[in-house]
């Protein structure tokens, strides 16, 4: 019988080519579409999660596509067992032929062993393995010695089945561990964006105090923030200050960095920095207030008089009802020196006395400070409270990192006095612009639990308002570093299951190569005849085609008369003369 090389080549190609191609395709897709994280251009801007995990590949391809392609291997692997056995049949049949010619009875197959062998050879798969295991273990005490042809066939089938299971397990592992994740890639920006702030040139030639900005036609000079002439004073760039104060500016916004104490600083409107991380410099301040009502001898003398006397420099009457307030600036913490016209030190000091909550009587059911009236909080005849705060204001120059909208590094350096004056003067001259924010904080603060909590609320409001009013003096300048943050979805593919699947595929290919070489070496002589007949087709031909089924032919189909167009016998199964069933033959018609 011919065709042995074609038969070997066909089985070899089916086993090796698809599995190797699937492995190559999977690896090709992974490495072709692989993306890696870039190092940040600035070490301070490194974002968490932007460093490649070890032994993990990020693939810019749908995870569904990847696992679908990976599943081709596990779908095909069980089908390859029969082709593996087709190659292994040549050396097995060679040995079987030699055993038959040597009349090695104990090495030959019993009828049931032949049936099991035929089931293996004809694609029985896992079912054939299970039948053999039941025979091998269940018939242990009654079965005959097992022919080597069956043992070797079962061994090859089990190894091929285990390899198919390994492909399935690796594919399942890859399915379970491959995830769709967000991938953030950091890209440098060619030109630094203007996210820093600096003083305009008019604020760098004097100490920026109130009287340093007094305008005289005889001696013209740059004016930083406040123009003073005669009896009037006005902002140089009121539009920018008021836009920042009301949070509608495209130039700057007032932000808060949570710390103890909290910092307020000038930052960039968030709609301008989407997907950008940066390092910038700016200006900020802290305001720390403490209640000093007792120290200032705050008291009510009659329903309409509320007096305080903090020092010879600052005292007054808040009246009996509110809201009402009084403020003053000082160069010392004792509030004794109120001469700030020629400049303030850094830090400088601010006093705030106020009445609020008029009409809300202090009862056991009243909320907040009105109900509890702790030390340094004075309850008033007509309801509400009065208090006095002493505040320390410190101006800073700040360098900070903003990564994904979050400040990750915040370094503050004490400003010089001329910078402090830039933010002290505007509230002094036009403080009514800041009053709504401070009064709102006062009204909110009266519901605090402690006097210090009230002081902290007002301190933050002052910082936000004062920083906004002084923002007219700043201009945008280039940031120190900028990077673009590009975000997209990728497949996260662990290396271990990926290469396990690839290795299992390649093992199938290697098995095909080895078995093909062995099959070629052992297929000479009559081995092809035995290999062809060790099949259901060969057994049927031998059983029903008479001598024709035993003669030599070129193709297995030639055993059957039907192929030549002749009438052929018919085969059926029916009850025999006893209690069983048997094959029955209806001979061909004459």
Coordinates of C-alpha atoms in Angstrom, one line a residue:
X1 CA 0.0 0.0 0.0
X2 CA 1.4 3.4 -1.0
X3 CA 0.8 6.9 0.3
X4 CA 2.8 6.5 3.5
X5 CA 4.8 9.7 3.0
X6 CA 1.7 11.7 2.1
X7 CA -0.1 10.3 5.2
X8 CA 2.9 11.2 7.4
X9 CA 3.2 14.6 5.9
X10 CA -0.5 15.3 6.3
X11 CA -0.5 14.4 10.0
X12 CA 2.8 16.3 10.6
X13 CA 1.4 19.5 9.0
X14 CA -1.9 19.3 10.9
X15 CA 0.0 18.9 14.2
X16 CA 2.8 21.4 13.8
X17 CA 1.8 24.2 11.5
X18 CA -1.4 25.5 13.2
X19 CA 0.0 25.4 16.7
X20 CA 3.2 27.1 15.7
X21 CA 1.3 29.7 13.7
X22 CA -1.1 30.4 16.6
X23 CA 1.9 30.8 18.9
X24 CA 3.7 33.1 16.5
X25 CA 0.5 35.1 15.8
X26 CA -0.1 35.6 19.5
X27 CA 3.4 36.6 20.2
X28 CA 3.5 38.9 17.1
X29 CA 0.4 40.7 18.2
X30 CA 1.6 41.1 21.8
X31 CA 5.0 42.5 20.8
X32 CA 3.8 44.5 17.8
X33 CA 1.1 46.3 19.8
X34 CA 3.1 46.5 23.0
X35 CA 3.3 49.8 24.7
X36 CA 5.6 50.8 27.5
X37 CA 5.6 53.6 30.0
X38 CA 7.8 56.5 29.4
X39 CA 10.0 58.0 32.1
X40 CA 8.7 61.4 33.3
X41 CA 10.8 64.3 32.0
X42 CA 10.8 65.5 35.7
X43 CA 11.3 63.0 38.6
X44 CA 8.8 65.0 40.6
X45 CA 6.1 64.4 38.0
X46 CA 6.3 60.7 38.0
X47 CA 2.7 59.5 38.3
X48 CA 1.8 56.4 40.4
X49 CA 1.0 53.5 38.0
X50 CA 3.2 54.8 35.1
X51 CA 6.0 52.4 35.7
X52 CA 5.9 49.0 33.9
X53 CA 5.2 46.1 36.1
X54 CA 7.8 43.3 35.9
X55 CA 6.8 40.3 33.8
X56 CA 3.8 42.1 32.4
X57 CA 3.1 43.3 28.9
X58 CA 0.8 46.2 28.0
X59 CA -0.8 45.6 24.6
X60 CA -2.7 48.3 22.7
X61 CA -5.2 45.8 21.5
X62 CA -8.6 44.7 22.8
X63 CA -8.3 42.0 25.5
X64 CA -11.3 40.3 23.8
X65 CA -9.3 39.9 20.6
X66 CA -6.2 38.6 22.3
X67 CA -8.0 35.9 24.4
X68 CA -10.1 35.0 21.3
X69 CA -7.0 34.3 19.3
X70 CA -5.4 32.5 22.2
X71 CA -8.5 30.2 22.5
X72 CA -7.8 28.9 19.0
X73 CA -5.0 26.7 20.4
X74 CA -7.1 25.2 23.1
X75 CA -10.0 24.5 20.7
X76 CA -7.6 22.7 18.2
X77 CA -5.4 20.8 20.7
X78 CA -7.9 18.0 21.6
X79 CA -8.4 17.3 17.9
X80 CA -4.7 16.8 17.4
X81 CA -4.5 13.7 19.6
X82 CA -5.8 11.4 16.7
X83 CA -3.1 12.9 14.4
X84 CA -0.4 12.3 16.9
X85 CA -1.6 8.6 17.2
X86 CA -1.6 8.4 13.4
X87 CA 2.2 9.2 13.4
X88 CA 2.9 7.0 16.4
X89 CA 1.1 4.1 14.7
X90 CA 4.0 3.5 12.3
X91 CA 6.6 2.5 15.0
X92 CA 3.9 0.7 17.0
X93 CA 2.8 -1.3 14.0
X94 CA 6.3 -2.1 13.0
X95 CA 6.8 -3.7 16.4
X96 CA 3.4 -5.4 16.2
X97 CA 4.3 -6.9 12.8
X98 CA 7.6 -8.2 14.2
X99 CA 5.8 -9.7 17.2
X100 CA 3.2 -11.4 14.9
X101 CA 5.9 -12.9 12.6
X102 CA 7.9 -14.1 15.6
X103 CA 4.7 -15.7 17.1
X104 CA 5.2 -13.8 20.3
X105 CA 1.8 -14.8 21.6
X106 CA 1.9 -12.9 24.9
X107 CA 2.8 -9.7 23.1
X108 CA -0.1 -9.8 20.7
X109 CA -3.5 -8.3 21.3
X110 CA -6.5 -10.0 22.7
X111 CA -9.8 -9.2 20.9
X112 CA -10.8 -6.6 23.5
X113 CA -7.3 -5.1 23.5
X114 CA -7.6 -4.9 19.7
X115 CA -10.9 -3.1 20.2
X116 CA -9.3 -0.6 22.6
X117 CA -6.4 -0.1 20.2
X118 CA -8.7 0.6 17.3
X119 CA -10.7 3.1 19.4
X120 CA -7.4 4.9 20.1
X121 CA -6.3 4.9 16.5
X122 CA -9.7 6.1 15.2
X123 CA -9.9 9.3 17.2
X124 CA -11.3 8.0 20.5
X125 CA -9.7 10.8 22.3
X126 CA -10.4 11.2 26.1
X127 CA -13.2 8.6 25.8
X128 CA -10.7 6.0 24.6
X129 CA -8.3 6.9 27.4
X130 CA -11.1 6.5 29.9
X131 CA -12.0 3.0 28.5
X132 CA -8.4 1.9 28.7
X133 CA -8.0 3.1 32.3
X134 CA -11.1 1.2 33.2
X135 CA -9.7 -1.9 31.5
X136 CA -6.2 -1.4 33.0
X137 CA -7.4 -0.9 36.6
X138 CA -10.9 -2.5 36.6
X139 CA -9.9 -5.7 35.0
X140 CA -6.7 -6.0 36.9
X141 CA -7.3 -9.5 38.3
X142 CA -8.9 -11.0 35.2
X143 CA -7.4 -9.4 32.2
X144 CA -4.7 -11.0 30.1
X145 CA -1.2 -9.6 29.8
X146 CA -1.4 -6.4 27.9
X147 CA 0.1 -6.4 24.4
X148 CA 2.8 -3.8 24.0
X149 CA 0.9 -2.3 21.0
X150 CA -1.9 -1.3 23.3
X151 CA 0.4 -0.1 26.0
X152 CA 2.4 2.1 23.7
X153 CA -0.7 3.4 22.0
X154 CA -2.3 4.3 25.4
X155 CA 0.9 5.9 26.5
X156 CA 1.1 8.1 23.4
X157 CA -2.6 9.0 23.7
X158 CA -2.3 9.9 27.4
X159 CA 0.8 12.1 26.7
X160 CA -1.0 13.8 23.8
X161 CA -4.1 14.3 25.9
X162 CA -2.1 15.7 28.8
X163 CA -0.4 18.1 26.3
X164 CA -3.9 19.1 25.1
X165 CA -5.0 19.7 28.7
X166 CA -1.8 21.8 29.3
X167 CA -2.8 24.0 26.3
X168 CA -6.3 24.3 27.7
X169 CA -5.1 25.1 31.2
X170 CA -2.6 27.7 29.9
X171 CA -5.3 29.3 27.7
X172 CA -7.7 29.4 30.7
X173 CA -4.9 31.0 32.8
X174 CA -4.3 33.6 30.2
X175 CA -8.0 34.3 29.9
X176 CA -8.4 34.8 33.6
X177 CA -5.3 37.0 34.1
X178 CA -5.6 39.2 30.9
X179 CA -7.4 42.4 31.9
X180 CA -8.4 45.6 30.3
X181 CA -6.7 48.4 32.2
X182 CA -6.2 52.2 31.9
X183 CA -2.7 53.0 30.5
X184 CA -1.2 56.3 31.2
X185 CA 1.7 57.5 29.0
X186 CA 3.7 60.5 29.9
X187 CA 4.9 62.7 27.0
X188 CA 7.1 65.7 27.1
X189 CA 5.7 69.0 25.9
X190 CA 7.9 70.9 23.5
X191 CA 7.3 74.5 24.9
X192 CA 6.8 75.1 28.6
X193 CA 3.2 76.2 29.3
X194 CA 2.7 79.5 31.2
X195 CA 1.6 77.9 34.5
X196 CA 3.8 79.8 36.8
X197 CA 3.2 83.3 38.3
X198 CA 5.6 86.2 38.8
X199 CA 5.2 89.8 39.8
X200 CA 4.8 92.3 36.9
X201 CA 7.7 94.6 36.3
X202 CA 6.0 97.5 38.1
X203 CA 6.3 95.5 41.4
X204 CA 10.0 95.1 41.3
X205 CA 11.3 98.6 41.7
X206 CA 10.1 99.6 45.2
X207 CA 9.0 97.9 48.4
X208 CA 5.4 98.1 47.1
X209 CA 4.1 99.8 50.4
X210 CA 1.1 102.1 50.4
X211 CA 3.1 105.3 50.3
X212 CA 5.6 104.0 47.8
X213 CA 2.7 103.9 45.3
X214 CA 1.6 107.4 45.9
X215 CA 1.5 109.0 42.5
X216 CA 3.1 112.4 41.9
X217 CA 3.2 114.0 38.4
X218 CA 6.4 115.6 39.4
X219 CA 8.0 112.3 40.2
X220 CA 6.3 109.6 38.0
X221 CA 7.2 106.0 38.9
X222 CA 5.8 102.5 38.3
X223 CA 2.8 101.6 40.4
X224 CA 2.4 98.0 41.5
X225 CA -1.2 97.7 42.7
X226 CA -2.8 100.8 44.1
X227 CA -2.9 104.2 42.4
X228 CA -3.3 107.0 45.0
X229 CA -3.9 110.6 44.1
X230 CA -5.6 113.3 46.2
X231 CA -8.4 111.7 48.2
X232 CA -8.9 108.7 45.9
X233 CA -7.3 105.3 45.6
X234 CA -8.1 102.6 43.1
X235 CA -6.8 99.2 41.8
X236 CA -4.4 99.3 38.9
X237 CA -6.0 96.2 37.4
X238 CA -9.3 95.8 39.3
X239 CA -10.7 93.5 36.5
X240 CA -8.2 90.8 37.2
X241 CA -8.5 91.1 41.0
X242 CA -12.3 90.9 41.0
X243 CA -12.4 88.1 38.4
X244 CA -10.0 86.0 40.6
X245 CA -12.0 86.9 43.7
X246 CA -15.3 85.7 42.1
X247 CA -13.6 82.7 40.5
X248 CA -14.3 83.7 36.9
X249 CA -10.8 84.5 35.8
X250 CA -9.0 82.8 32.9
X251 CA -5.7 84.0 34.4
X252 CA -5.6 82.6 37.9
X253 CA -7.7 81.0 40.6
X254 CA -7.2 80.7 44.3
X255 CA -6.5 77.2 45.5
X256 CA -6.0 75.6 48.9
X257 CA -3.3 73.2 49.8
X258 CA -4.4 71.2 52.9
X259 CA -1.8 71.3 55.6
X260 CA -1.6 72.7 59.1
X261 CA -2.1 75.6 58.6
X262 CA -3.7 75.4 55.2
X263 CA -2.0 77.3 52.4
X264 CA -3.9 79.4 49.8
X265 CA -2.0 79.9 46.6
X266 CA -2.6 81.2 43.0
X267 CA -3.1 78.4 40.6
X268 CA -4.2 77.7 37.1
X269 CA -7.9 77.2 36.3
X270 CA -8.4 73.5 36.0
X271 CA -10.0 73.6 32.6
X272 CA -6.7 74.8 31.2
X273 CA -4.5 72.0 32.5
X274 CA -6.6 68.9 31.5
X275 CA -4.2 66.0 30.8
X276 CA -1.2 68.0 31.7
X277 CA 1.1 67.7 34.7
X278 CA 3.5 70.4 35.6
X279 CA 6.0 72.0 38.0
X280 CA 5.3 75.7 38.6
X281 CA 6.2 78.6 40.9
X282 CA 3.5 80.9 42.4
X283 CA 2.6 83.0 45.5
X284 CA 0.7 81.9 48.5
X285 CA -0.1 82.8 52.1
X286 CA -1.2 81.4 55.4
X287 CA -3.4 83.2 57.9
X288 CA -3.5 81.9 61.5
X289 CA -6.0 83.5 63.8
X290 CA -6.7 83.0 67.5
X291 CA -9.6 84.3 69.7
X292 CA -8.4 87.3 71.9
X293 CA -11.8 88.6 73.1
X294 CA -10.8 88.3 76.8
X295 CA -7.4 89.8 76.1
X296 CA -9.1 92.7 74.4
X297 CA -11.6 93.2 77.2
X298 CA -14.6 92.6 74.9
X299 CA -17.8 93.5 76.8
X300 CA -21.3 94.9 76.4
X301 CA -22.3 98.0 78.2
X302 CA -26.0 98.4 77.5
X303 CA -27.9 96.7 74.7
X304 CA -26.4 98.9 72.0
X305 CA -22.8 99.1 73.0
X306 CA -20.1 96.4 72.6
X307 CA -16.7 97.7 73.4
X308 CA -13.2 96.2 72.9
X309 CA -9.8 97.5 73.7
X310 CA -6.9 95.5 72.3
X311 CA -4.3 98.2 72.6
X312 CA -3.9 101.9 72.6
X313 CA -3.7 101.6 68.8
X314 CA -6.9 99.5 68.3
X315 CA -10.1 99.8 70.2
X316 CA -13.7 100.6 69.4
X317 CA -17.4 100.0 69.7
X318 CA -19.2 97.3 67.6
X319 CA -22.7 98.5 68.6
X320 CA -25.4 96.2 69.8
X321 CA -26.6 94.5 66.7
X322 CA -24.9 93.1 63.6
X323 CA -23.5 92.2 61.3
X324 CA -20.9 94.7 62.1
X325 CA -17.1 94.5 62.1
X326 CA -13.9 96.3 62.4
X327 CA -10.4 95.5 61.2
X328 CA -6.9 96.8 61.4
X329 CA -3.3 95.9 60.3
X330 CA -0.2 95.9 62.5
X331 CA 3.5 95.4 62.2
X332 CA 3.7 93.5 65.5
X333 CA 1.8 90.7 67.1
X334 CA 0.8 92.8 70.2
X335 CA -1.3 95.0 67.9
X336 CA 0.4 98.1 69.2
X337 CA 2.0 99.4 66.0
X338 CA -0.6 100.2 63.3
X339 CA 1.7 102.3 61.1
X340 CA 1.7 100.1 57.9
X341 CA 1.8 102.9 55.3
X342 CA 5.5 102.5 54.7
X343 CA 5.4 98.8 54.5
X344 CA 4.9 95.7 56.7
X345 CA 7.3 92.9 57.6
X346 CA 6.7 89.3 56.7
X347 CA 4.7 88.1 58.6
X348 CA 2.4 91.0 59.3
X349 CA -0.7 91.1 61.6
X350 CA -4.4 91.6 61.3
X351 CA -7.1 92.2 63.9
X352 CA -10.8 91.4 63.3
X353 CA -13.6 92.2 65.7
X354 CA -17.2 91.3 64.7
X355 CA -20.8 90.9 65.7
X356 CA -23.0 88.3 64.0
X357 CA -26.1 86.2 64.5
X358 CA -28.3 89.0 65.8
X359 CA -31.7 87.8 66.8
X360 CA -30.5 84.3 67.6
X361 CA -30.8 84.0 71.4
X362 CA -28.4 81.9 73.4
X363 CA -30.5 79.0 74.8
X364 CA -29.7 75.4 75.5
X365 CA -31.2 74.4 72.1
X366 CA -29.2 77.0 70.1
X367 CA -26.7 75.6 67.6
X368 CA -23.0 76.2 67.6
X369 CA -21.2 79.0 69.5
X370 CA -24.5 80.8 70.3
X371 CA -25.7 77.9 72.3
X372 CA -22.4 77.1 74.1
X373 CA -20.8 80.5 74.5
X374 CA -17.3 79.2 75.2
X375 CA -14.5 81.4 76.4
X376 CA -13.7 84.4 74.1
X377 CA -17.2 84.3 72.7
X378 CA -19.6 87.0 74.0
X379 CA -23.3 86.5 73.9
X380 CA -25.3 89.7 73.2
X381 CA -28.5 91.2 74.6
X382 CA -30.3 91.1 71.3
X383 CA -29.0 87.7 70.3
X384 CA -25.9 86.7 68.4
X385 CA -22.3 86.8 69.5
X386 CA -19.3 89.1 69.4
X387 CA -15.6 88.2 69.3
X388 CA -12.2 89.5 68.5
X389 CA -9.4 87.7 66.6
X390 CA -5.7 88.3 66.3
X391 CA -4.3 86.9 63.1
X392 CA -0.8 86.3 61.7
X393 CA -0.4 86.6 57.9
X394 CA 2.6 85.1 56.2
X395 CA 3.4 85.5 52.5
X396 CA 5.3 82.7 50.6
X397 CA 6.9 82.0 47.3
X398 CA 5.9 78.4 46.3
X399 CA 7.1 75.7 44.0
X400 CA 4.7 72.9 43.5
X401 CA 4.0 69.8 41.4
X402 CA 0.5 69.1 40.0
X403 CA 0.1 65.5 38.8
X404 CA -3.3 64.4 37.5
X405 CA -4.9 67.4 39.2
X406 CA -3.4 66.7 42.6
X407 CA -0.6 68.6 44.2
X408 CA 2.1 66.0 45.0
X409 CA 4.9 68.3 46.1
X410 CA 4.5 71.7 47.8
X411 CA 7.6 73.7 48.8
X412 CA 7.1 77.1 50.5
X413 CA 9.8 79.7 51.0
X414 CA 9.2 82.9 53.0
X415 CA 8.8 85.9 50.8
X416 CA 10.6 89.2 51.3
X417 CA 8.8 92.2 52.7
X418 CA 8.2 93.9 49.3
X419 CA 6.2 90.8 48.2
X420 CA 4.2 90.9 51.4
X421 CA 3.3 94.5 50.7
X422 CA 1.8 93.5 47.4
X423 CA -0.9 91.5 49.2
X424 CA -1.2 93.7 52.3
X425 CA -2.0 97.0 50.5
X426 CA -5.1 96.1 48.4
X427 CA -7.3 94.8 51.3
X428 CA -6.2 97.9 53.3
X429 CA -7.5 100.4 50.7
X430 CA -10.4 98.5 49.2
X431 CA -11.2 96.0 51.8
X432 CA -14.9 96.2 51.1
X433 CA -14.3 93.9 48.1
X434 CA -13.2 91.1 50.5
X435 CA -15.9 91.8 53.1
X436 CA -18.6 89.5 51.6
X437 CA -16.3 86.5 51.7
X438 CA -15.1 87.3 55.3
X439 CA -18.7 88.0 56.5
X440 CA -19.9 84.8 54.9
X441 CA -17.2 82.9 56.8
X442 CA -18.3 84.7 60.0
X443 CA -21.9 83.8 59.6
X444 CA -21.0 80.2 58.9
X445 CA -18.4 80.1 61.7
X446 CA -20.9 81.0 64.4
X447 CA -22.1 77.4 64.1
X448 CA -18.7 76.1 64.9
X449 CA -18.1 73.9 68.0
X450 CA -15.2 76.0 69.4
X451 CA -14.0 79.5 69.2
X452 CA -10.8 78.3 67.5
X453 CA -12.8 76.6 64.8
X454 CA -14.5 79.9 64.1
X455 CA -11.1 81.6 63.9
X456 CA -9.8 79.0 61.5
X457 CA -12.8 79.4 59.2
X458 CA -12.4 83.2 59.0
X459 CA -8.6 82.9 58.6
X460 CA -9.0 80.7 55.5
X461 CA -11.6 83.1 54.1
X462 CA -9.2 86.1 54.6
X463 CA -6.4 84.3 52.8
X464 CA -8.6 83.5 49.8
X465 CA -10.0 87.0 49.6
X466 CA -6.7 88.9 50.1
X467 CA -4.8 86.6 47.7
X468 CA -7.4 87.3 45.0
X469 CA -7.3 91.1 45.5
X470 CA -3.5 91.1 45.2
X471 CA -3.6 88.9 42.0
X472 CA -3.7 92.1 39.9
X473 CA 0.0 92.3 40.4
X474 CA 0.9 89.0 38.8
X475 CA 1.5 87.7 35.3
X476 CA 1.7 84.2 33.9
X477 CA 5.2 82.9 33.2
X478 CA 6.6 79.6 31.8
X479 CA 6.4 76.6 34.1
X480 CA 9.5 74.8 35.2
X481 CA 8.4 71.5 33.6
X482 CA 5.4 70.2 31.8
X483 CA 4.3 66.8 30.6
X484 CA 1.3 65.5 28.8
X485 CA -0.7 62.7 30.3
X486 CA -2.2 60.4 27.6
X487 CA -4.7 57.9 28.9
X488 CA -6.2 55.0 27.0
X489 CA -7.3 51.4 27.5
X490 CA -4.9 48.5 26.9
X491 CA -4.7 44.8 27.6
X492 CA -2.6 43.8 30.6
X493 CA -1.0 40.5 29.7
X494 CA 1.1 38.6 32.3
X495 CA 4.2 37.0 30.8
X496 CA 3.8 33.7 32.7
X497 CA 0.5 32.4 31.2
X498 CA 1.4 33.9 27.8
X499 CA 4.7 32.0 27.5
X500 CA 3.2 28.9 29.1
X501 CA 0.6 28.8 26.3
X502 CA 3.3 29.5 23.7
X503 CA 5.5 26.7 25.1
X504 CA 2.6 24.2 25.1
X505 CA 1.9 25.1 21.5
X506 CA 5.5 24.6 20.5
X507 CA 5.6 21.3 22.4
X508 CA 2.9 20.1 20.0
X509 CA 5.0 21.2 17.1
X510 CA 8.1 19.5 18.6
X511 CA 6.1 16.3 19.2
X512 CA 5.0 16.4 15.6
X513 CA 8.6 16.7 14.3
X514 CA 9.9 13.9 16.5
X515 CA 7.0 11.5 15.6
X516 CA 7.2 12.3 11.9
X517 CA 10.9 11.5 11.8
X518 CA 10.3 8.2 13.7
X519 CA 7.4 7.4 11.4
X520 CA 9.5 7.9 8.3
X521 CA 12.3 5.8 9.7
X522 CA 9.9 2.9 10.7
X523 CA 7.4 3.0 7.8
X524 CA 9.3 0.8 5.4
X525 CA 8.4 -2.7 4.3
X526 CA 5.0 -4.0 5.2
X527 CA 4.5 -1.5 8.1
X528 CA 2.2 0.7 6.0
X529 CA -0.1 -2.3 5.3
X530 CA -0.3 -3.1 9.0
X531 CA -0.9 0.5 9.9
X532 CA -3.7 0.8 7.4
X533 CA -5.4 -2.3 8.6
X534 CA -5.1 -1.4 12.3
X535 CA -8.3 0.7 11.8
X536 CA -12.0 0.2 11.7
X537 CA -11.9 0.4 7.9
X538 CA -9.3 -2.4 7.7
X539 CA -11.3 -4.6 10.1
X540 CA -14.6 -4.1 8.2
X541 CA -12.9 -4.9 4.9
X542 CA -11.4 -8.0 6.4
X543 CA -14.7 -9.1 7.9
X544 CA -17.1 -8.5 5.0
X545 CA -15.1 -8.2 1.8
X546 CA -13.7 -11.7 1.7
X547 CA -10.4 -12.2 0.0
X548 CA -10.6 -8.8 -1.6
X549 CA -10.4 -7.3 1.9
X550 CA -7.1 -9.1 2.5
X551 CA -5.3 -8.5 -0.8
X552 CA -2.8 -5.7 -1.3
X553 CA -4.2 -2.4 -2.6
X554 CA -2.9 1.1 -3.1
X555 CA -5.7 2.9 -1.1
X556 CA -7.9 1.6 1.6
X557 CA -11.0 2.4 -0.5
X558 CA -9.9 -0.2 -3.0
X559 CA -10.9 -3.0 -0.5
X560 CA -14.6 -2.4 -1.2
X561 CA -16.4 -3.6 -4.3
X562 CA -18.8 -0.7 -4.1
X563 CA -16.0 1.6 -5.3
X564 CA -16.0 -0.1 -8.7
X565 CA -19.7 0.5 -9.1
X566 CA -20.6 -3.2 -8.5
X567 CA -23.5 -4.3 -6.4
X568 CA -22.3 -5.1 -2.9
X569 CA -23.6 -7.1 0.1
X570 CA -25.6 -5.4 2.7
X571 CA -24.8 -5.6 6.4
X572 CA -27.3 -5.4 9.3
X573 CA -27.6 -6.3 13.0
X574 CA -30.3 -8.4 14.3
X575 CA -31.1 -11.0 17.0
X576 CA -29.4 -14.3 16.5
X577 CA -30.7 -17.7 17.2
X578 CA -29.8 -17.3 20.9
X579 CA -30.5 -14.4 23.2
X580 CA -27.9 -12.0 21.6
X581 CA -27.4 -10.0 18.4
X582 CA -25.1 -10.5 15.5
X583 CA -24.0 -9.0 12.2
X584 CA -26.0 -10.4 9.3
X585 CA -25.1 -10.3 5.7
X586 CA -27.4 -10.0 2.7
X587 CA -25.5 -11.1 -0.3
X588 CA -25.4 -9.1 -3.4
X589 CA -28.0 -9.9 -6.1
X590 CA -27.0 -11.9 -9.1

